[in-house]
Coordinates of N, CA, C and O and ligand atoms in Angstrom, one line a residue:
M1 N 102.0 -134.9 -96.2 CA 103.2 -134.3 -94.9 C 104.5 -135.6 -95.2 O 104.3 -137.1 -95.7
D2 N 106.1 -135.1 -94.9 CA 107.1 -136.1 -95.8 C 107.7 -136.7 -93.6 O 106.8 -136.3 -92.8
R3 N 107.1 -138.4 -94.4 CA 107.5 -139.0 -93.6 C 109.7 -139.0 -93.0 O 110.0 -139.4 -93.9
I4 N 109.6 -139.7 -92.2 CA 111.1 -139.8 -91.4 C 110.6 -141.4 -91.2 O 110.9 -141.8 -90.2
L5 N 111.9 -141.8 -91.4 CA 112.8 -143.3 -91.2 C 113.2 -143.0 -90.8 O 113.8 -142.5 -90.1
I6 N 113.1 -143.9 -89.2 CA 114.2 -143.7 -87.8 C 114.6 -144.7 -87.4 O 114.3 -145.6 -87.6
S7 N 115.4 -145.2 -87.1 CA 116.5 -145.5 -86.0 C 115.3 -146.5 -85.1 O 115.2 -145.5 -84.5
A8 N 115.5 -147.6 -85.3 CA 114.8 -147.8 -84.4 C 114.7 -147.7 -82.7 O 113.9 -147.8 -81.6
C9 N 115.9 -147.8 -82.5 CA 117.1 -147.9 -81.2 C 116.5 -146.4 -80.8 O 116.8 -146.1 -79.4
L10 N 116.7 -145.4 -81.5 CA 116.3 -143.8 -81.4 C 115.1 -143.9 -80.4 O 115.0 -143.4 -79.7
L11 N 114.0 -145.3 -80.6 CA 113.0 -145.0 -80.0 C 112.5 -145.1 -79.0 O 112.1 -146.3 -78.7
G12 N 114.1 -146.1 -78.3 CA 113.8 -147.2 -77.5 C 114.2 -148.6 -77.3 O 113.8 -149.0 -76.7
R13 N 114.1 -148.8 -79.0 CA 113.5 -150.0 -78.6 C 114.5 -151.3 -79.3 O 116.0 -150.8 -79.4
P14 N 114.3 -152.3 -78.3 CA 116.2 -153.1 -78.0 C 116.3 -153.9 -78.5 O 116.3 -154.6 -78.6
V15 N 117.1 -152.5 -79.5 CA 117.2 -154.1 -80.8 C 118.7 -153.7 -81.3 O 119.4 -154.6 -82.2
R16 N 119.5 -152.9 -80.8 CA 121.0 -153.4 -80.9 C 121.8 -154.8 -80.1 O 121.3 -154.8 -80.3
Y17 N 123.1 -154.7 -81.3 CA 123.6 -155.7 -80.6 C 123.8 -155.8 -78.9 O 124.2 -157.5 -79.2
D18 N 123.8 -155.1 -78.5 CA 123.8 -155.6 -77.3 C 122.5 -156.1 -76.1 O 122.7 -156.4 -75.1
G19 N 121.4 -155.4 -77.5 CA 120.3 -156.0 -76.9 C 119.2 -155.0 -76.0 O 118.4 -154.5 -75.5
A20 N 120.5 -154.2 -76.5 CA 119.7 -152.1 -75.6 C 119.3 -151.1 -76.9 O 119.1 -151.5 -78.3
G21 N 118.5 -150.8 -76.4 CA 118.1 -148.9 -76.7 C 118.8 -147.7 -77.2 O 119.9 -148.0 -76.5
K22 N 118.3 -146.1 -77.7 CA 119.3 -145.7 -77.3 C 118.6 -144.7 -77.4 O 118.8 -143.7 -78.3
R23 N 117.3 -144.5 -76.8 CA 116.4 -143.8 -76.9 C 117.8 -142.1 -77.1 O 117.7 -141.7 -76.1
L24 N 116.1 -141.5 -78.4 CA 116.9 -140.4 -77.6 C 116.0 -139.1 -77.1 O 114.3 -139.2 -78.0
D25 N 116.1 -139.0 -76.0 CA 114.9 -137.6 -75.8 C 114.6 -136.9 -76.3 O 115.4 -135.6 -76.3
D26 N 113.8 -136.5 -77.0 CA 113.2 -135.4 -77.9 C 111.8 -134.9 -77.8 O 111.4 -136.2 -78.7
P27 N 111.9 -133.8 -78.0 CA 110.6 -133.2 -77.7 C 109.7 -133.5 -79.4 O 108.4 -134.1 -79.2
R28 N 110.1 -133.3 -79.7 CA 110.2 -133.3 -81.4 C 109.8 -135.0 -82.3 O 109.3 -134.9 -82.8
L29 N 110.7 -135.8 -81.5 CA 110.9 -137.1 -81.6 C 109.0 -137.6 -81.9 O 108.5 -138.5 -82.4
E30 N 109.0 -136.6 -79.9 CA 107.7 -137.3 -79.3 C 106.4 -136.4 -80.8 O 105.2 -137.1 -81.0
R31 N 106.4 -135.5 -80.8 CA 105.8 -135.0 -81.7 C 105.7 -135.2 -83.0 O 103.8 -135.6 -84.0
W32 N 106.8 -135.5 -83.4 CA 106.7 -136.2 -85.4 C 105.8 -137.5 -84.8 O 105.7 -137.7 -85.8
Q33 N 106.4 -138.4 -84.6 CA 105.3 -139.6 -83.4 C 104.3 -139.6 -83.5 O 103.4 -139.8 -84.3
A34 N 103.7 -138.6 -82.6 CA 101.7 -137.7 -82.7 C 101.3 -137.7 -83.8 O 100.5 -138.6 -84.5
E35 N 102.3 -137.4 -84.9 CA 101.9 -136.5 -85.5 C 101.7 -138.1 -87.3 O 101.3 -137.6 -88.1
G36 N 102.2 -139.2 -86.7 CA 102.8 -140.3 -88.2 C 103.8 -140.3 -88.7 O 103.6 -140.9 -89.9
R37 N 104.4 -138.5 -88.4 CA 105.9 -138.9 -89.9 C 106.9 -140.1 -89.3 O 107.2 -140.5 -90.6
L38 N 107.0 -141.3 -88.2 CA 108.3 -141.9 -88.5 C 108.2 -143.0 -88.4 O 107.1 -143.5 -88.4
V39 N 109.0 -144.1 -89.2 CA 108.6 -145.2 -89.1 C 109.8 -145.4 -89.3 O 111.0 -145.3 -89.7
P40 N 109.8 -147.2 -88.0 CA 111.2 -146.9 -87.5 C 111.7 -148.6 -88.3 O 110.7 -148.8 -88.5
V41 N 113.5 -149.0 -88.0 CA 113.0 -149.1 -88.9 C 115.0 -149.8 -87.9 O 115.4 -148.6 -87.5
C42 N 115.1 -151.3 -88.4 CA 116.7 -151.7 -87.5 C 117.1 -152.7 -89.0 O 116.6 -153.9 -89.2
P43 N 117.3 -152.2 -90.1 CA 118.0 -152.5 -90.7 C 118.8 -154.5 -90.4 O 119.0 -154.7 -91.7
E44 N 120.0 -153.9 -89.3 CA 120.4 -155.2 -89.1 C 119.1 -156.1 -88.5 O 119.9 -157.7 -88.9
L45 N 118.4 -155.9 -88.2 CA 117.5 -156.8 -88.3 C 116.7 -157.7 -88.9 O 115.8 -158.5 -89.4
M46 N 116.9 -156.4 -90.6 CA 115.3 -156.6 -91.2 C 116.5 -158.2 -91.9 O 116.5 -157.9 -93.2
G47 N 118.5 -157.6 -91.8 CA 119.2 -158.4 -92.9 C 119.1 -160.3 -91.7 O 120.1 -160.6 -92.3
D48 N 118.3 -159.8 -90.9 CA 117.8 -161.2 -90.3 C 119.4 -161.6 -88.9 O 119.5 -162.3 -89.0
L49 N 120.4 -160.5 -89.2 CA 120.1 -160.8 -87.1 C 120.3 -160.5 -86.3 O 118.4 -160.0 -86.5
S50 N 120.2 -161.5 -85.4 CA 119.0 -161.5 -84.3 C 120.1 -160.3 -83.0 O 121.1 -159.7 -83.5
V51 N 119.3 -160.2 -82.4 CA 119.3 -159.5 -80.8 C 119.4 -160.6 -79.1 O 118.8 -161.6 -79.9
P52 N 120.8 -160.6 -79.0 CA 122.2 -159.6 -79.1 C 123.1 -160.8 -80.2 O 123.2 -161.8 -80.6
R53 N 124.1 -159.6 -80.8 CA 125.2 -160.0 -81.8 C 126.1 -159.3 -81.5 O 125.6 -158.7 -80.9
P54 N 127.2 -160.1 -82.2 CA 128.4 -159.8 -81.7 C 128.3 -158.6 -83.1 O 127.6 -158.0 -83.8
A55 N 129.0 -157.7 -82.4 CA 129.7 -156.3 -82.4 C 130.2 -156.6 -84.4 O 130.8 -157.0 -84.5
A56 N 129.9 -155.2 -84.8 CA 130.5 -155.3 -85.9 C 130.3 -154.4 -86.6 O 130.3 -153.5 -86.1
E57 N 131.8 -153.8 -87.2 CA 132.2 -152.6 -88.3 C 132.9 -153.2 -89.4 O 133.4 -154.3 -90.0
I58 N 133.1 -151.9 -90.3 CA 133.6 -151.4 -92.1 C 134.7 -151.8 -91.4 O 135.2 -151.1 -91.0
V59 N 135.2 -152.5 -92.2 CA 136.5 -153.2 -93.1 C 136.7 -152.7 -93.9 O 136.8 -153.1 -94.6
G60 N 137.8 -151.6 -94.6 CA 138.4 -151.3 -95.8 C 137.8 -150.1 -96.3 O 137.6 -149.4 -97.5
G61 N 136.7 -149.2 -95.6 CA 136.2 -148.4 -96.2 C 135.4 -148.0 -95.2 O 135.0 -148.6 -94.3
S62 N 134.2 -147.5 -96.6 CA 132.8 -146.3 -95.8 C 131.6 -147.5 -96.0 O 132.0 -149.0 -97.0
G63 N 130.6 -147.2 -95.7 CA 129.5 -147.9 -95.8 C 129.0 -148.0 -98.2 O 128.6 -149.4 -99.0
A64 N 129.9 -147.3 -98.3 CA 129.7 -146.8 -99.9 C 130.4 -147.5 -100.5 O 130.1 -148.4 -101.8
D65 N 131.9 -147.6 -100.1 CA 132.2 -149.4 -100.7 C 131.7 -151.0 -100.5 O 132.1 -151.9 -101.2
V66 N 131.4 -151.0 -99.4 CA 130.7 -151.9 -98.6 C 130.0 -152.4 -100.4 O 129.7 -153.2 -101.0
L67 N 128.7 -150.9 -100.7 CA 128.5 -151.4 -101.2 C 128.4 -151.3 -103.2 O 128.3 -152.5 -103.6
A68 N 129.6 -151.4 -102.6 CA 130.8 -151.1 -104.3 C 131.2 -152.2 -103.9 O 132.2 -152.6 -105.4
G69 N 131.3 -153.8 -103.4 CA 131.9 -154.6 -103.4 C 134.2 -154.6 -103.0 O 134.3 -155.1 -103.0
R70 N 134.3 -152.9 -102.2 CA 135.5 -153.1 -102.4 C 135.6 -152.8 -100.1 O 136.7 -153.1 -99.8
A71 N 135.0 -153.3 -99.3 CA 135.0 -153.3 -98.1 C 134.8 -154.9 -97.9 O 133.2 -154.9 -97.9
R72 N 134.4 -154.9 -96.5 CA 133.5 -155.7 -95.9 C 133.0 -155.6 -94.3 O 133.4 -154.8 -93.7
V73 N 131.7 -156.2 -93.5 CA 131.8 -156.0 -92.8 C 131.8 -157.5 -91.9 O 131.4 -158.1 -92.1
V74 N 132.4 -157.2 -90.5 CA 132.7 -158.2 -90.2 C 132.8 -157.6 -88.5 O 132.9 -156.1 -88.4
T75 N 132.2 -159.1 -88.2 CA 132.4 -159.1 -86.2 C 133.8 -158.5 -85.1 O 134.5 -160.0 -86.4
V76 N 133.3 -158.6 -84.3 CA 134.2 -159.0 -83.7 C 135.1 -160.4 -83.5 O 136.3 -160.1 -82.9
T77 N 134.2 -160.6 -83.8 CA 134.7 -162.5 -83.1 C 134.9 -163.0 -85.1 O 135.6 -164.1 -84.9
G78 N 135.2 -162.4 -85.9 CA 136.0 -162.6 -87.2 C 134.9 -163.0 -88.2 O 135.4 -162.8 -89.8
E79 N 133.4 -162.7 -87.6 CA 133.2 -163.7 -88.7 C 132.5 -162.5 -90.0 O 131.7 -161.1 -90.0
D80 N 132.5 -163.2 -91.7 CA 132.0 -162.2 -93.0 C 130.5 -162.1 -92.1 O 130.1 -162.3 -92.6
V81 N 130.3 -160.3 -92.3 CA 128.6 -159.9 -91.7 C 128.3 -159.4 -93.0 O 127.0 -158.7 -93.9
T82 N 128.4 -159.3 -94.4 CA 129.0 -158.4 -95.4 C 127.2 -158.4 -95.8 O 126.6 -157.9 -96.3
A83 N 126.7 -160.0 -96.5 CA 125.7 -159.9 -96.5 C 124.5 -159.5 -96.1 O 123.7 -158.5 -96.5
A84 N 124.4 -159.7 -95.1 CA 123.6 -159.4 -94.2 C 123.5 -158.0 -93.7 O 122.3 -156.7 -94.2
F85 N 124.2 -157.3 -93.5 CA 124.2 -155.4 -93.9 C 123.6 -155.6 -95.4 O 123.0 -154.4 -95.5
V86 N 124.2 -155.6 -96.9 CA 123.3 -155.2 -97.5 C 122.5 -155.4 -97.5 O 121.1 -154.5 -98.2
A87 N 121.7 -156.4 -97.4 CA 120.3 -157.4 -97.5 C 119.1 -155.8 -96.7 O 118.2 -155.8 -96.6
G88 N 119.6 -155.6 -94.9 CA 119.1 -154.7 -94.7 C 119.7 -153.9 -95.6 O 117.5 -153.0 -95.1
A89 N 120.3 -153.4 -96.2 CA 120.2 -151.9 -97.0 C 119.1 -152.0 -97.7 O 118.5 -150.9 -98.2
E90 N 119.3 -152.3 -98.3 CA 118.1 -153.1 -99.6 C 117.0 -153.2 -98.4 O 115.8 -152.3 -99.5
A91 N 116.4 -153.6 -97.8 CA 114.9 -153.9 -97.6 C 114.6 -152.6 -96.5 O 113.4 -152.1 -96.5
A92 N 115.2 -152.2 -95.7 CA 115.4 -150.8 -95.6 C 114.8 -149.3 -96.3 O 113.6 -148.7 -96.3
L93 N 115.0 -150.0 -97.6 CA 115.4 -148.9 -98.4 C 113.8 -148.8 -98.9 O 113.3 -147.9 -99.4
E94 N 113.8 -150.5 -99.4 CA 112.9 -150.9 -100.0 C 111.0 -150.0 -99.3 O 110.1 -149.7 -99.2
Y95 N 111.3 -150.4 -97.9 CA 110.2 -150.2 -96.6 C 109.9 -148.5 -95.9 O 109.2 -147.7 -96.4
A96 N 111.6 -147.8 -96.8 CA 111.5 -146.7 -96.7 C 110.7 -146.1 -98.0 O 109.9 -145.0 -97.4
R97 N 110.7 -146.7 -99.2 CA 109.8 -145.8 -100.2 C 108.9 -146.2 -99.9 O 107.9 -145.3 -100.6
R98 N 108.2 -147.5 -100.1 CA 106.7 -148.3 -99.6 C 106.3 -147.0 -98.7 O 105.0 -146.6 -99.0
S99 N 106.6 -146.2 -97.5 CA 106.7 -145.7 -96.2 C 106.1 -144.7 -97.3 O 105.7 -143.7 -96.0
G100 N 107.2 -143.9 -97.6 CA 107.2 -143.0 -98.4 C 107.2 -141.4 -97.1 O 107.2 -140.5 -97.4
C101 N 108.8 -142.1 -97.0 CA 109.2 -141.7 -96.4 C 111.0 -140.7 -97.5 O 111.6 -140.4 -98.7
V102 N 111.1 -139.7 -96.3 CA 111.7 -138.4 -97.5 C 112.9 -138.3 -97.4 O 113.9 -137.6 -97.6
Y103 N 113.0 -138.3 -96.1 CA 113.6 -138.0 -94.3 C 114.6 -139.8 -93.9 O 113.4 -140.3 -94.0
A104 N 115.6 -139.6 -93.8 CA 115.9 -140.3 -92.5 C 116.9 -140.0 -90.7 O 117.5 -139.4 -91.7
L105 N 116.2 -140.3 -90.1 CA 117.2 -139.5 -88.8 C 117.5 -141.3 -88.3 O 116.6 -142.0 -87.5
L106 N 118.7 -141.0 -88.6 CA 119.9 -142.2 -88.0 C 120.7 -141.7 -86.2 O 121.6 -140.9 -87.2
I107 N 121.0 -143.7 -85.9 CA 122.0 -143.0 -85.3 C 123.8 -142.9 -85.4 O 123.5 -143.9 -86.7
D108 N 124.3 -142.0 -85.0 CA 125.5 -142.1 -86.0 C 127.1 -143.2 -85.6 O 126.0 -143.8 -84.0
R109 N 127.2 -143.8 -85.8 CA 128.5 -144.3 -85.9 C 128.8 -146.1 -86.0 O 129.6 -146.4 -85.7
S110 N 126.8 -146.5 -86.4 CA 127.0 -147.5 -86.7 C 127.5 -148.0 -88.0 O 127.0 -147.5 -88.7
P111 N 127.0 -149.1 -88.1 CA 128.2 -150.0 -89.8 C 126.8 -150.2 -90.5 O 126.8 -149.6 -91.1
S112 N 125.7 -149.7 -89.9 CA 124.5 -149.9 -91.0 C 124.2 -148.4 -90.7 O 123.8 -147.4 -91.7
C113 N 123.7 -147.6 -89.9 CA 123.4 -145.5 -90.1 C 123.7 -144.8 -89.6 O 123.3 -143.6 -89.5
G114 N 125.2 -145.3 -89.2 CA 126.0 -144.0 -89.2 C 126.1 -143.2 -91.0 O 126.1 -143.9 -91.3
S115 N 126.0 -141.9 -90.4 CA 126.0 -141.3 -91.7 C 126.9 -140.3 -91.6 O 127.5 -139.7 -93.0
L116 N 127.2 -139.7 -90.0 CA 128.4 -138.2 -90.8 C 130.2 -139.5 -90.0 O 131.2 -139.0 -90.5
S117 N 129.5 -140.4 -89.6 CA 131.3 -141.2 -88.5 C 130.7 -143.1 -88.4 O 129.6 -142.8 -88.7
I118 N 131.8 -143.7 -88.5 CA 131.7 -145.1 -88.0 C 132.9 -145.4 -87.4 O 134.4 -144.0 -87.5
Y119 N 132.8 -146.5 -87.2 CA 134.3 -146.6 -86.5 C 135.0 -147.2 -87.6 O 134.8 -147.7 -88.8
D120 N 137.1 -147.0 -87.6 CA 137.9 -147.5 -88.8 C 137.8 -149.4 -89.1 O 139.0 -149.6 -89.5
G121 N 136.9 -150.3 -88.4 CA 137.2 -151.7 -88.2 C 138.6 -152.6 -87.8 O 138.6 -153.6 -88.0
S122 N 138.7 -151.3 -86.6 CA 140.2 -152.3 -85.2 C 139.7 -152.3 -84.2 O 139.7 -153.1 -83.5
F123 N 138.7 -152.1 -84.5 CA 137.4 -152.3 -82.6 C 138.2 -152.0 -81.7 O 138.5 -152.3 -80.6
S124 N 138.8 -150.4 -81.9 CA 139.5 -149.4 -80.7 C 139.4 -148.5 -80.6 O 139.5 -147.7 -79.4
G125 N 137.9 -148.6 -81.0 CA 137.3 -147.4 -81.4 C 137.5 -145.7 -81.6 O 136.8 -145.5 -81.1
R126 N 138.4 -145.9 -82.8 CA 138.5 -145.0 -83.9 C 137.4 -144.8 -84.6 O 137.2 -145.5 -85.0
R127 N 138.1 -143.8 -85.1 CA 136.4 -143.0 -85.9 C 136.7 -142.5 -87.0 O 138.3 -141.9 -87.7
L128 N 136.1 -143.0 -88.4 CA 136.1 -141.9 -89.8 C 135.2 -141.4 -89.9 O 134.1 -141.8 -89.8
E129 N 135.6 -140.7 -91.1 CA 134.1 -139.6 -91.2 C 133.8 -140.1 -92.2 O 134.6 -141.7 -93.5
G130 N 132.3 -141.1 -92.6 CA 131.7 -141.3 -93.2 C 130.5 -142.4 -93.2 O 129.7 -142.4 -91.4
A131 N 129.8 -143.0 -94.0 CA 128.8 -143.5 -93.7 C 128.6 -145.1 -93.2 O 129.4 -145.6 -94.5
G132 N 127.3 -145.8 -92.9 CA 127.1 -147.2 -93.2 C 126.7 -146.9 -94.1 O 126.5 -146.4 -95.1
V133 N 126.6 -148.9 -93.7 CA 126.0 -149.3 -95.3 C 124.5 -148.6 -95.1 O 123.9 -149.0 -96.3
T134 N 123.7 -148.9 -95.1 CA 122.4 -148.9 -95.2 C 122.3 -146.6 -95.4 O 121.5 -146.6 -96.0
A135 N 122.8 -145.9 -94.4 CA 123.8 -144.7 -94.9 C 123.7 -144.1 -96.4 O 122.5 -143.1 -96.6
A136 N 124.4 -145.0 -96.3 CA 124.7 -144.6 -97.6 C 123.8 -145.1 -98.8 O 123.5 -144.5 -100.1
L137 N 123.2 -146.1 -98.5 CA 122.7 -146.5 -99.8 C 121.2 -145.0 -99.6 O 120.4 -145.5 -100.7
L138 N 120.8 -144.9 -99.0 CA 119.0 -143.9 -98.6 C 120.0 -143.1 -98.7 O 119.1 -142.4 -100.2
A139 N 120.9 -142.7 -99.0 CA 120.9 -141.4 -99.0 C 121.5 -141.5 -100.8 O 121.3 -140.5 -102.0
A140 N 122.4 -142.4 -101.4 CA 122.8 -142.8 -103.4 C 120.9 -142.7 -103.4 O 121.2 -142.9 -104.9
H141 N 120.3 -143.2 -103.0 CA 118.5 -143.2 -103.6 C 117.5 -141.9 -102.9 O 116.5 -141.7 -103.4
G142 N 118.9 -140.2 -103.2 CA 117.8 -139.3 -102.7 C 116.8 -138.8 -101.5 O 116.1 -138.0 -101.0
I143 N 117.3 -139.6 -100.4 CA 116.9 -139.7 -98.7 C 117.3 -139.1 -98.2 O 118.6 -139.1 -98.4
G144 N 116.9 -137.9 -98.1 CA 117.8 -137.2 -97.1 C 118.1 -137.3 -95.6 O 117.8 -137.5 -95.1
V145 N 118.9 -137.4 -95.0 CA 119.6 -138.8 -94.2 C 120.6 -137.2 -93.0 O 120.9 -136.6 -93.6
F146 N 120.0 -137.7 -92.1 CA 120.6 -136.9 -90.7 C 120.8 -138.0 -89.4 O 120.6 -138.7 -89.3
A147 N 122.0 -137.5 -89.2 CA 122.6 -137.7 -87.6 C 121.6 -137.6 -86.4 O 121.5 -136.8 -86.6
D148 N 121.8 -138.4 -85.9 CA 120.8 -138.2 -84.9 C 120.9 -137.0 -84.0 O 120.2 -136.7 -83.5
H149 N 122.3 -137.0 -83.5 CA 123.3 -135.3 -83.5 C 122.4 -134.7 -84.2 O 123.2 -132.8 -83.0
D150 N 122.4 -134.1 -85.1 CA 121.5 -133.3 -86.0 C 120.5 -132.9 -86.0 O 120.3 -133.1 -87.3
I151 N 119.2 -133.4 -85.4 CA 118.5 -133.1 -85.3 C 117.4 -131.9 -85.5 O 116.1 -131.2 -86.5
D152 N 118.5 -131.1 -85.1 CA 118.1 -129.5 -85.0 C 118.0 -129.3 -86.7 O 117.0 -128.8 -87.0
R153 N 119.2 -129.4 -87.3 CA 118.7 -129.6 -88.5 C 117.6 -130.2 -89.7 O 117.2 -129.1 -90.1
L154 N 117.0 -131.5 -89.2 CA 116.7 -131.8 -90.2 C 115.1 -131.3 -89.3 O 114.1 -131.3 -89.8
A155 N 114.8 -131.2 -87.9 CA 113.5 -130.1 -87.6 C 112.9 -128.8 -87.8 O 112.7 -128.1 -88.2
K156 N 114.4 -128.5 -88.3 CA 114.0 -126.8 -89.4 C 114.1 -127.0 -90.9 O 112.8 -126.1 -91.4
I157 N 114.2 -128.4 -91.0 CA 113.4 -129.0 -92.8 C 111.7 -129.3 -92.8 O 111.3 -128.7 -93.1
V158 N 112.3 -129.9 -92.2 CA 110.5 -130.6 -92.0 C 109.3 -129.8 -91.4 O 108.4 -128.9 -91.4
D159 N 109.9 -129.3 -90.0 CA 108.8 -127.6 -89.7 C 109.0 -126.7 -90.0 O 107.6 -126.5 -89.6
V160 N 109.8 -126.1 -90.6 CA 109.9 -124.5 -91.0 C 110.0 -124.7 -92.8 O 109.7 -124.0 -92.8
G161 N 110.1 -126.1 -92.9 CA 110.6 -125.7 -94.7 C 111.0 -125.1 -94.6 O 111.1 -124.5 -96.2
L162 N 112.2 -125.5 -94.7 CA 113.5 -124.5 -95.8 C 114.1 -124.6 -96.5 O 114.1 -124.1 -98.1
L163 N 113.9 -126.5 -97.0 CA 114.5 -126.7 -97.9 C 113.0 -126.2 -99.3 O 113.2 -126.3 -100.1
R164 N 112.2 -126.4 -98.9 CA 111.0 -126.5 -99.6 C 110.7 -124.8 -100.7 O 110.1 -124.3 -101.3
E165 N 111.0 -124.1 -99.5 CA 111.1 -122.2 -100.2 C 112.0 -122.3 -101.4 O 113.5 -123.2 -101.9
P166 N 111.4 -122.1 -102.1 CA 112.4 -121.3 -103.9 C 113.6 -121.9 -103.5 O 114.3 -121.6 -104.9
D167 N 113.1 -119.6 -102.4 CA 115.2 -119.3 -102.7 C 115.6 -119.1 -101.8 O 116.3 -118.8 -100.7
A168 N 115.6 -120.8 -100.5 CA 116.7 -120.7 -99.5 C 118.0 -121.2 -100.4 O 117.9 -122.1 -100.8
G169 N 119.2 -119.9 -99.0 CA 120.3 -120.1 -100.2 C 120.4 -121.3 -99.3 O 121.1 -121.8 -98.5
Ligands
SF4_201 FE1 120.0 -148.8 -84.0 FE2 120.6 -148.9 -87.0 FE3 121.7 -150.6 -85.1 FE4 119.4 -151.1 -85.2 S1 121.3 -151.2 -87.1 S2 120.7 -151.1 -84.0 S3 118.5 -149.2 -86.1 S4 121.5 -148.6 -85.3

């Protein structure tokens, strides 16, 4: 059975920077949880950050750039938290591998979990295309990463097995 790493806040766990969760109400999540597919993780807590914590954004690029040493993660108060974000991403990858996760469903726009878009580092609400640090690391190691608003596509793969069909287009 394919297991799915999932942002813990999507299950309502209060791990976000502001101390809240961001539950995704979707019957497929409930079913996948009952089937034992879901592996909740919060990379930022795994990187030893606390709840609550100052909001952070990637400055100078995307998560891949952070992993390559070309960009930093900085809080709204100006603290460089790059090392914690990279440590959290590595811990999440290790946990995903140990747990047998093939896919990840991650909340978009987070500097860790964003997979399609992230904020641009100006703390002004502007977004750019790109992935956060954890999403980039997972994808680079062959885990199929999906944004929360892209759950339909993940469900087609998990529940219908589209990617596993040899002649799937
Ligand atoms: Fe949610 Fe990911 Fe941010 Fe943790 S790091 S609070 S799981 S979006």
